[in-house]
């Protein structure tokens, strides 16, 4: 294992799984998931399921939300408060997933406000950044992603930055079966680490985990995790099946 950065495998269930399916998954995975000393394992589920999952999580599996509002409370019908997530026992929250940026008007500014709110409420934010196919084809991926990172970390100090996890998720690779090659993923993730060096210096940047996400599966996970700067994965489709999820988690223990 890289001494500085413990690998993370975070499942993003999106809007899948009934309550019964979710509980069955947790029951199965709890028995087999490796110790948290080796890998951080997270499942990010639908809000309605979070309390039930937190109550049943074992020592080694932690629960995350997929989004939240930046305000603690207020007239925001249908939104989820970070305070409620914190008091529900949730440990992680995905911030700025590309589906939320594209379909639910998430902006770099709201992403930044949400990062601040997550840290205030002791939720580990998994900040998602990534480019569209047009941007990749135009050759401006790294500039695009750097800009997203700079805006997301606005006014976060080094101590707060250390509480964050980044997930590089090229939009064209999400749910499409088209994975970025390990080389493409490593190149952009290295560029993200370089931005963090600029913002916070070498020591802090070398401790922040940066994950890859986008059609990660049991076949490609090892080659992605073999790359120096790739510290784990944010996984949609392949996290829905307990056996597949456990295979990914076990692969990360070899990092
Ligand atoms: P995928 O989703 O693994 O199904 O491509 C990843 C994500 O959206 O986080």
PDB file of C-alpha atoms and ligand atoms in Angstrom:
ATOM      1  CA  UNK A   1       0.000   0.000   0.000  1.00  0.00           C
ATOM      2  CA  UNK A   2       1.109   3.554  -0.681  1.00  0.00           C
ATOM      3  CA  UNK A   3       2.132   4.767   2.776  1.00  0.00           C
ATOM      4  CA  UNK A   4       0.518   8.128   2.347  1.00  0.00           C
ATOM      5  CA  UNK A   5      -2.805   7.268   0.783  1.00  0.00           C
ATOM      6  CA  UNK A   6      -5.116   4.446   1.799  1.00  0.00           C
ATOM      7  CA  UNK A   7      -7.112   3.171  -1.198  1.00  0.00           C
ATOM      8  CA  UNK A   8     -10.843   3.886  -1.372  1.00  0.00           C
ATOM      9  CA  UNK A   9     -13.540   1.916  -3.173  1.00  0.00           C
ATOM     10  CA  UNK A  10     -16.788   3.874  -3.185  1.00  0.00           C
ATOM     11  CA  UNK A  11     -19.934   2.415  -4.700  1.00  0.00           C
ATOM     12  CA  UNK A  12     -22.407   4.868  -6.202  1.00  0.00           C
ATOM     13  CA  UNK A  13     -25.716   3.072  -6.397  1.00  0.00           C
ATOM     14  CA  UNK A  14     -27.444   6.049  -8.040  1.00  0.00           C
ATOM     15  CA  UNK A  15     -31.243   5.520  -8.041  1.00  0.00           C
ATOM     16  CA  UNK A  16     -31.027   1.730  -7.917  1.00  0.00           C
ATOM     17  CA  UNK A  17     -31.978  -0.878  -5.305  1.00  0.00           C
ATOM     18  CA  UNK A  18     -35.087  -1.368  -3.222  1.00  0.00           C
ATOM     19  CA  UNK A  19     -34.774  -1.382   0.553  1.00  0.00           C
ATOM     20  CA  UNK A  20     -34.741  -5.187   0.664  1.00  0.00           C
ATOM     21  CA  UNK A  21     -32.051  -5.395  -2.007  1.00  0.00           C
ATOM     22  CA  UNK A  22     -29.942  -2.804  -0.216  1.00  0.00           C
ATOM     23  CA  UNK A  23     -30.163  -4.590   3.132  1.00  0.00           C
ATOM     24  CA  UNK A  24     -29.321  -7.941   1.592  1.00  0.00           C
ATOM     25  CA  UNK A  25     -26.252  -6.398  -0.054  1.00  0.00           C
ATOM     26  CA  UNK A  26     -25.017  -4.896   3.216  1.00  0.00           C
ATOM     27  CA  UNK A  27     -25.587  -8.165   5.045  1.00  0.00           C
ATOM     28  CA  UNK A  28     -23.521 -10.082   2.469  1.00  0.00           C
ATOM     29  CA  UNK A  29     -20.738  -7.537   2.138  1.00  0.00           C
ATOM     30  CA  UNK A  30     -20.325  -6.893   5.877  1.00  0.00           C
ATOM     31  CA  UNK A  31     -19.212 -10.468   6.402  1.00  0.00           C
ATOM     32  CA  UNK A  32     -16.495 -10.356   3.754  1.00  0.00           C
ATOM     33  CA  UNK A  33     -15.231  -6.832   3.400  1.00  0.00           C
ATOM     34  CA  UNK A  34     -11.516  -6.492   4.258  1.00  0.00           C
ATOM     35  CA  UNK A  35     -10.374  -4.502   7.278  1.00  0.00           C
ATOM     36  CA  UNK A  36     -10.461  -0.750   7.088  1.00  0.00           C
ATOM     37  CA  UNK A  37      -6.736  -0.692   7.785  1.00  0.00           C
ATOM     38  CA  UNK A  38      -6.222  -1.876   4.203  1.00  0.00           C
ATOM     39  CA  UNK A  39      -8.970  -0.172   2.220  1.00  0.00           C
ATOM     40  CA  UNK A  40     -11.768   2.309   2.840  1.00  0.00           C
ATOM     41  CA  UNK A  41     -15.022   0.875   1.554  1.00  0.00           C
ATOM     42  CA  UNK A  42     -18.065   3.055   1.059  1.00  0.00           C
ATOM     43  CA  UNK A  43     -21.552   2.624  -0.357  1.00  0.00           C
ATOM     44  CA  UNK A  44     -23.380   5.779  -1.450  1.00  0.00           C
ATOM     45  CA  UNK A  45     -27.090   5.053  -1.486  1.00  0.00           C
ATOM     46  CA  UNK A  46     -30.435   6.735  -1.906  1.00  0.00           C
ATOM     47  CA  UNK A  47     -31.229   9.126   0.987  1.00  0.00           C
ATOM     48  CA  UNK A  48     -34.297   7.175   2.079  1.00  0.00           C
ATOM     49  CA  UNK A  49     -32.145   4.113   2.759  1.00  0.00           C
ATOM     50  CA  UNK A  50     -29.312   5.814   4.611  1.00  0.00           C
ATOM     51  CA  UNK A  51     -30.537   5.384   8.184  1.00  0.00           C
ATOM     52  CA  UNK A  52     -31.254   1.683   7.683  1.00  0.00           C
ATOM     53  CA  UNK A  53     -27.854   1.122   6.098  1.00  0.00           C
ATOM     54  CA  UNK A  54     -25.968   3.072   8.762  1.00  0.00           C
ATOM     55  CA  UNK A  55     -27.663   0.975  11.457  1.00  0.00           C
ATOM     56  CA  UNK A  56     -26.477  -2.199   9.773  1.00  0.00           C
ATOM     57  CA  UNK A  57     -23.021  -1.141   8.608  1.00  0.00           C
ATOM     58  CA  UNK A  58     -20.192  -3.184  10.080  1.00  0.00           C
ATOM     59  CA  UNK A  59     -16.809  -1.984  11.274  1.00  0.00           C
ATOM     60  CA  UNK A  60     -15.338  -1.861   7.800  1.00  0.00           C
ATOM     61  CA  UNK A  61     -18.080  -0.634   5.503  1.00  0.00           C
ATOM     62  CA  UNK A  62     -19.202   2.989   5.664  1.00  0.00           C
ATOM     63  CA  UNK A  63     -22.201   4.741   4.168  1.00  0.00           C
ATOM     64  CA  UNK A  64     -22.388   7.871   2.017  1.00  0.00           C
ATOM     65  CA  UNK A  65     -25.026  10.077   0.437  1.00  0.00           C
ATOM     66  CA  UNK A  66     -25.022  10.965  -3.248  1.00  0.00           C
ATOM     67  CA  UNK A  67     -25.747  14.669  -2.853  1.00  0.00           C
ATOM     68  CA  UNK A  68     -26.875  17.245  -0.301  1.00  0.00           C
ATOM     69  CA  UNK A  69     -27.737  20.929  -0.026  1.00  0.00           C
ATOM     70  CA  UNK A  70     -25.127  23.368   1.272  1.00  0.00           C
ATOM     71  CA  UNK A  71     -27.519  24.976   3.768  1.00  0.00           C
ATOM     72  CA  UNK A  72     -28.171  23.399   7.154  1.00  0.00           C
ATOM     73  CA  UNK A  73     -31.874  24.139   6.899  1.00  0.00           C
ATOM     74  CA  UNK A  74     -34.274  26.452   5.082  1.00  0.00           C
ATOM     75  CA  UNK A  75     -37.083  26.592   2.559  1.00  0.00           C
ATOM     76  CA  UNK A  76     -35.546  24.094   0.110  1.00  0.00           C
ATOM     77  CA  UNK A  77     -38.332  21.637  -0.626  1.00  0.00           C
ATOM     78  CA  UNK A  78     -37.051  18.171  -1.388  1.00  0.00           C
ATOM     79  CA  UNK A  79     -33.426  18.825  -0.483  1.00  0.00           C
ATOM     80  CA  UNK A  80     -31.262  17.047   2.101  1.00  0.00           C
ATOM     81  CA  UNK A  81     -29.492  18.928   4.874  1.00  0.00           C
ATOM     82  CA  UNK A  82     -25.845  18.191   5.708  1.00  0.00           C
ATOM     83  CA  UNK A  83     -26.820  18.417   9.380  1.00  0.00           C
ATOM     84  CA  UNK A  84     -29.369  15.651   8.886  1.00  0.00           C
ATOM     85  CA  UNK A  85     -26.774  13.494   7.122  1.00  0.00           C
ATOM     86  CA  UNK A  86     -24.318  14.055   9.947  1.00  0.00           C
ATOM     87  CA  UNK A  87     -26.827  13.213  12.658  1.00  0.00           C
ATOM     88  CA  UNK A  88     -27.946  10.154  10.713  1.00  0.00           C
ATOM     89  CA  UNK A  89     -24.434   8.744  11.007  1.00  0.00           C
ATOM     90  CA  UNK A  90     -23.498   9.073   7.358  1.00  0.00           C
ATOM     91  CA  UNK A  91     -19.726   9.424   6.815  1.00  0.00           C
ATOM     92  CA  UNK A  92     -19.328  10.406   3.146  1.00  0.00           C
ATOM     93  CA  UNK A  93     -21.142  12.435   0.515  1.00  0.00           C
ATOM     94  CA  UNK A  94     -20.619  12.614  -3.245  1.00  0.00           C
ATOM     95  CA  UNK A  95     -20.444  16.239  -4.384  1.00  0.00           C
ATOM     96  CA  UNK A  96     -20.823  17.505  -7.946  1.00  0.00           C
ATOM     97  CA  UNK A  97     -21.407  14.214  -9.742  1.00  0.00           C
ATOM     98  CA  UNK A  98     -21.659  14.912 -13.474  1.00  0.00           C
ATOM     99  CA  UNK A  99     -25.261  13.666 -13.508  1.00  0.00           C
ATOM    100  CA  UNK A 100     -26.121  16.345 -10.961  1.00  0.00           C
ATOM    101  CA  UNK A 101     -24.147  18.983 -12.848  1.00  0.00           C
ATOM    102  CA  UNK A 102     -25.914  18.063 -16.115  1.00  0.00           C
ATOM    103  CA  UNK A 103     -29.457  17.369 -14.900  1.00  0.00           C
ATOM    104  CA  UNK A 104     -29.865  19.256 -11.624  1.00  0.00           C
ATOM    105  CA  UNK A 105     -28.116  22.568 -12.280  1.00  0.00           C
ATOM    106  CA  UNK A 106     -25.121  21.915 -10.060  1.00  0.00           C
ATOM    107  CA  UNK A 107     -22.429  24.562 -10.682  1.00  0.00           C
ATOM    108  CA  UNK A 108     -18.808  25.011  -9.630  1.00  0.00           C
ATOM    109  CA  UNK A 109     -20.095  27.568  -7.103  1.00  0.00           C
ATOM    110  CA  UNK A 110     -22.632  25.238  -5.472  1.00  0.00           C
ATOM    111  CA  UNK A 111     -20.033  22.471  -5.493  1.00  0.00           C
ATOM    112  CA  UNK A 112     -17.693  24.748  -3.548  1.00  0.00           C
ATOM    113  CA  UNK A 113     -20.390  25.677  -1.022  1.00  0.00           C
ATOM    114  CA  UNK A 114     -21.222  21.994  -0.579  1.00  0.00           C
ATOM    115  CA  UNK A 115     -17.581  21.079   0.039  1.00  0.00           C
ATOM    116  CA  UNK A 116     -17.455  23.646   2.833  1.00  0.00           C
ATOM    117  CA  UNK A 117     -20.724  22.373   4.307  1.00  0.00           C
ATOM    118  CA  UNK A 118     -19.651  18.722   4.133  1.00  0.00           C
ATOM    119  CA  UNK A 119     -16.412  19.396   6.000  1.00  0.00           C
ATOM    120  CA  UNK A 120     -18.221  21.495   8.603  1.00  0.00           C
ATOM    121  CA  UNK A 121     -20.527  18.532   9.236  1.00  0.00           C
ATOM    122  CA  UNK A 122     -17.750  15.936   9.333  1.00  0.00           C
ATOM    123  CA  UNK A 123     -18.833  14.285   6.120  1.00  0.00           C
ATOM    124  CA  UNK A 124     -15.986  13.261   3.812  1.00  0.00           C
ATOM    125  CA  UNK A 125     -16.796  14.824   0.447  1.00  0.00           C
ATOM    126  CA  UNK A 126     -16.050  12.840  -2.699  1.00  0.00           C
ATOM    127  CA  UNK A 127     -15.686  15.688  -5.184  1.00  0.00           C
ATOM    128  CA  UNK A 128     -16.405  14.642  -8.782  1.00  0.00           C
ATOM    129  CA  UNK A 129     -14.754  16.350 -11.738  1.00  0.00           C
ATOM    130  CA  UNK A 130     -14.489  15.294 -15.351  1.00  0.00           C
ATOM    131  CA  UNK A 131     -14.785  16.303 -18.978  1.00  0.00           C
ATOM    132  CA  UNK A 132     -17.278  15.660 -21.767  1.00  0.00           C
ATOM    133  CA  UNK A 133     -16.317  13.849 -24.972  1.00  0.00           C
ATOM    134  CA  UNK A 134     -16.189  17.204 -26.823  1.00  0.00           C
ATOM    135  CA  UNK A 135     -13.619  18.520 -24.365  1.00  0.00           C
ATOM    136  CA  UNK A 136     -11.540  15.334 -24.556  1.00  0.00           C
ATOM    137  CA  UNK A 137     -11.581  15.486 -28.363  1.00  0.00           C
ATOM    138  CA  UNK A 138     -10.645  19.167 -28.320  1.00  0.00           C
ATOM    139  CA  UNK A 139      -7.562  18.245 -26.251  1.00  0.00           C
ATOM    140  CA  UNK A 140      -8.437  20.542 -23.348  1.00  0.00           C
ATOM    141  CA  UNK A 141      -9.261  17.933 -20.694  1.00  0.00           C
ATOM    142  CA  UNK A 142      -6.582  18.855 -18.211  1.00  0.00           C
ATOM    143  CA  UNK A 143      -7.357  22.583 -18.316  1.00  0.00           C
ATOM    144  CA  UNK A 144     -11.075  21.861 -17.875  1.00  0.00           C
ATOM    145  CA  UNK A 145     -10.560  19.576 -14.928  1.00  0.00           C
ATOM    146  CA  UNK A 146      -7.988  21.882 -13.312  1.00  0.00           C
ATOM    147  CA  UNK A 147     -10.475  24.725 -13.497  1.00  0.00           C
ATOM    148  CA  UNK A 148     -13.157  22.590 -11.818  1.00  0.00           C
ATOM    149  CA  UNK A 149     -10.708  21.676  -9.042  1.00  0.00           C
ATOM    150  CA  UNK A 150      -9.576  25.266  -8.425  1.00  0.00           C
ATOM    151  CA  UNK A 151     -13.184  26.451  -8.162  1.00  0.00           C
ATOM    152  CA  UNK A 152     -14.232  23.555  -5.941  1.00  0.00           C
ATOM    153  CA  UNK A 153     -11.436  24.247  -3.429  1.00  0.00           C
ATOM    154  CA  UNK A 154     -12.045  27.998  -3.268  1.00  0.00           C
ATOM    155  CA  UNK A 155     -11.404  29.209   0.306  1.00  0.00           C
ATOM    156  CA  UNK A 156     -10.711  25.753   1.677  1.00  0.00           C
ATOM    157  CA  UNK A 157      -7.561  25.719   3.780  1.00  0.00           C
ATOM    158  CA  UNK A 158      -5.019  22.892   3.780  1.00  0.00           C
ATOM    159  CA  UNK A 159      -6.522  21.187   6.826  1.00  0.00           C
ATOM    160  CA  UNK A 160      -9.928  21.156   5.156  1.00  0.00           C
ATOM    161  CA  UNK A 161      -8.465  19.987   1.851  1.00  0.00           C
ATOM    162  CA  UNK A 162      -6.997  16.967   3.636  1.00  0.00           C
ATOM    163  CA  UNK A 163     -10.540  15.913   4.526  1.00  0.00           C
ATOM    164  CA  UNK A 164     -11.546  15.642   0.878  1.00  0.00           C
ATOM    165  CA  UNK A 165     -11.407  12.906  -1.740  1.00  0.00           C
ATOM    166  CA  UNK A 166     -11.448  13.698  -5.463  1.00  0.00           C
ATOM    167  CA  UNK A 167     -12.973  11.437  -8.110  1.00  0.00           C
ATOM    168  CA  UNK A 168     -11.921  11.988 -11.705  1.00  0.00           C
ATOM    169  CA  UNK A 169     -14.836  10.779 -13.803  1.00  0.00           C
ATOM    170  CA  UNK A 170     -14.737  11.439 -17.544  1.00  0.00           C
ATOM    171  CA  UNK A 171     -18.389  11.912 -18.495  1.00  0.00           C
ATOM    172  CA  UNK A 172     -17.979   9.861 -21.670  1.00  0.00           C
ATOM    173  CA  UNK A 173     -16.892   6.881 -19.566  1.00  0.00           C
ATOM    174  CA  UNK A 174     -19.771   6.907 -17.079  1.00  0.00           C
ATOM    175  CA  UNK A 175     -22.239   4.096 -17.604  1.00  0.00           C
ATOM    176  CA  UNK A 176     -21.067   3.629 -21.185  1.00  0.00           C
ATOM    177  CA  UNK A 177     -18.734   0.657 -20.826  1.00  0.00           C
ATOM    178  CA  UNK A 178     -15.963   2.873 -22.280  1.00  0.00           C
ATOM    179  CA  UNK A 179     -13.284   3.158 -19.611  1.00  0.00           C
ATOM    180  CA  UNK A 180     -10.483   5.668 -19.842  1.00  0.00           C
ATOM    181  CA  UNK A 181      -7.253   3.755 -20.373  1.00  0.00           C
ATOM    182  CA  UNK A 182      -5.098   3.557 -17.248  1.00  0.00           C
ATOM    183  CA  UNK A 183      -2.678   5.956 -19.000  1.00  0.00           C
ATOM    184  CA  UNK A 184      -5.417   8.514 -19.754  1.00  0.00           C
ATOM    185  CA  UNK A 185      -6.750   8.296 -16.211  1.00  0.00           C
ATOM    186  CA  UNK A 186      -3.280   8.573 -14.667  1.00  0.00           C
ATOM    187  CA  UNK A 187      -2.375  11.562 -16.826  1.00  0.00           C
ATOM    188  CA  UNK A 188      -5.413  13.591 -15.787  1.00  0.00           C
ATOM    189  CA  UNK A 189      -5.247  12.466 -12.176  1.00  0.00           C
ATOM    190  CA  UNK A 190      -1.598  13.538 -12.077  1.00  0.00           C
ATOM    191  CA  UNK A 191      -2.696  16.915 -13.480  1.00  0.00           C
ATOM    192  CA  UNK A 192      -5.255  17.144 -10.643  1.00  0.00           C
ATOM    193  CA  UNK A 193      -2.552  16.339  -8.087  1.00  0.00           C
ATOM    194  CA  UNK A 194      -0.370  19.053  -9.624  1.00  0.00           C
ATOM    195  CA  UNK A 195      -3.178  21.591  -9.105  1.00  0.00           C
ATOM    196  CA  UNK A 196      -3.442  20.489  -5.490  1.00  0.00           C
ATOM    197  CA  UNK A 197       0.340  20.984  -5.181  1.00  0.00           C
ATOM    198  CA  UNK A 198      -0.091  24.534  -6.469  1.00  0.00           C
ATOM    199  CA  UNK A 199      -2.935  25.180  -4.043  1.00  0.00           C
ATOM    200  CA  UNK A 200      -1.613  23.434  -0.926  1.00  0.00           C
ATOM    201  CA  UNK A 201       1.993  22.339  -1.467  1.00  0.00           C
ATOM    202  CA  UNK A 202       3.588  18.930  -1.954  1.00  0.00           C
ATOM    203  CA  UNK A 203       2.950  17.446   1.459  1.00  0.00           C
ATOM    204  CA  UNK A 204      -0.791  18.054   1.509  1.00  0.00           C
ATOM    205  CA  UNK A 205      -1.270  17.149  -2.165  1.00  0.00           C
ATOM    206  CA  UNK A 206       0.569  13.877  -1.675  1.00  0.00           C
ATOM    207  CA  UNK A 207      -1.956  12.855   0.999  1.00  0.00           C
ATOM    208  CA  UNK A 208      -5.234  13.618  -0.828  1.00  0.00           C
ATOM    209  CA  UNK A 209      -6.840  10.548  -2.374  1.00  0.00           C
ATOM    210  CA  UNK A 210      -7.814  10.839  -6.042  1.00  0.00           C
ATOM    211  CA  UNK A 211     -10.065   8.113  -7.446  1.00  0.00           C
ATOM    212  CA  UNK A 212     -10.929   7.173 -10.991  1.00  0.00           C
ATOM    213  CA  UNK A 213     -14.579   6.593 -11.979  1.00  0.00           C
ATOM    214  CA  UNK A 214     -16.272   5.612 -15.245  1.00  0.00           C
ATOM    215  CA  UNK A 215     -17.104   2.007 -16.165  1.00  0.00           C
ATOM    216  CA  UNK A 216     -14.746   0.518 -13.593  1.00  0.00           C
ATOM    217  CA  UNK A 217     -15.352  -3.232 -13.367  1.00  0.00           C
ATOM    218  CA  UNK A 218     -13.761  -6.412 -12.071  1.00  0.00           C
ATOM    219  CA  UNK A 219     -11.731  -6.790 -15.284  1.00  0.00           C
ATOM    220  CA  UNK A 220     -10.168  -3.345 -15.532  1.00  0.00           C
ATOM    221  CA  UNK A 221      -9.807  -2.399 -11.864  1.00  0.00           C
ATOM    222  CA  UNK A 222      -6.332  -3.851 -11.362  1.00  0.00           C
ATOM    223  CA  UNK A 223      -4.744  -2.053 -14.300  1.00  0.00           C
ATOM    224  CA  UNK A 224      -6.267   1.249 -13.172  1.00  0.00           C
ATOM    225  CA  UNK A 225      -5.193   0.829  -9.557  1.00  0.00           C
ATOM    226  CA  UNK A 226      -1.682  -0.108 -10.668  1.00  0.00           C
ATOM    227  CA  UNK A 227      -1.099   3.525 -11.616  1.00  0.00           C
ATOM    228  CA  UNK A 228       0.823   5.585  -9.120  1.00  0.00           C
ATOM    229  CA  UNK A 229      -1.655   8.421  -8.672  1.00  0.00           C
ATOM    230  CA  UNK A 230      -4.905   6.424  -8.826  1.00  0.00           C
ATOM    231  CA  UNK A 231      -5.915   5.803  -5.229  1.00  0.00           C
ATOM    232  CA  UNK A 232      -9.135   3.901  -5.750  1.00  0.00           C
ATOM    233  CA  UNK A 233     -12.391   3.986  -7.662  1.00  0.00           C
ATOM    234  CA  UNK A 234     -15.862   5.480  -7.635  1.00  0.00           C
ATOM    235  CA  UNK A 235     -17.994   2.743  -9.123  1.00  0.00           C
ATOM    236  CA  UNK A 236     -21.576   2.806 -10.396  1.00  0.00           C
ATOM    237  CA  UNK A 237     -22.831  -0.283 -12.239  1.00  0.00           C
ATOM    238  CA  UNK A 238     -20.222  -2.720 -10.915  1.00  0.00           C
ATOM    239  CA  UNK A 239     -20.997  -1.780  -7.294  1.00  0.00           C
ATOM    240  CA  UNK A 240     -24.573  -3.063  -7.450  1.00  0.00           C
ATOM    241  CA  UNK A 241     -23.663  -6.727  -7.208  1.00  0.00           C
ATOM    242  CA  UNK A 242     -22.135  -7.795  -3.876  1.00  0.00           C
ATOM    243  CA  UNK A 243     -19.670 -10.271  -5.411  1.00  0.00           C
ATOM    244  CA  UNK A 244     -18.485  -7.732  -7.974  1.00  0.00           C
ATOM    245  CA  UNK A 245     -18.136  -5.017  -5.327  1.00  0.00           C
ATOM    246  CA  UNK A 246     -16.112  -7.340  -3.091  1.00  0.00           C
ATOM    247  CA  UNK A 247     -13.805  -8.214  -5.984  1.00  0.00           C
ATOM    248  CA  UNK A 248     -13.117  -4.507  -6.512  1.00  0.00           C
ATOM    249  CA  UNK A 249     -12.482  -3.973  -2.816  1.00  0.00           C
ATOM    250  CA  UNK A 250     -10.132  -6.934  -2.641  1.00  0.00           C
ATOM    251  CA  UNK A 251      -8.226  -5.669  -5.688  1.00  0.00           C
ATOM    252  CA  UNK A 252      -7.668  -2.393  -3.832  1.00  0.00           C
ATOM    253  CA  UNK A 253      -6.036  -4.209  -0.903  1.00  0.00           C
ATOM    254  CA  UNK A 254      -3.215  -5.138  -3.320  1.00  0.00           C
ATOM    255  CA  UNK A 255      -2.480  -1.473  -4.124  1.00  0.00           C
TER     256      UNK A 255
HETATM  257  P1  LIG B   1     -20.254   3.674 -13.770  1.00  0.00           P
HETATM  258  O1  LIG B   1     -20.648   4.994 -12.926  1.00  0.00           O
HETATM  259  O2  LIG B   1     -19.250   2.920 -12.955  1.00  0.00           O
HETATM  260  O3  LIG B   1     -21.570   2.918 -13.904  1.00  0.00           O
HETATM  261  O4  LIG B   1     -19.716   4.131 -15.073  1.00  0.00           O
HETATM  262  C1  LIG B   1     -19.672   5.707 -12.227  1.00  0.00           C
HETATM  263  C2  LIG B   1     -20.294   6.916 -11.573  1.00  0.00           C
HETATM  264  O5  LIG B   1     -21.222   7.497 -12.128  1.00  0.00           O
HETATM  265  O6  LIG B   1     -19.863   7.324 -10.485  1.00  0.00           O
END
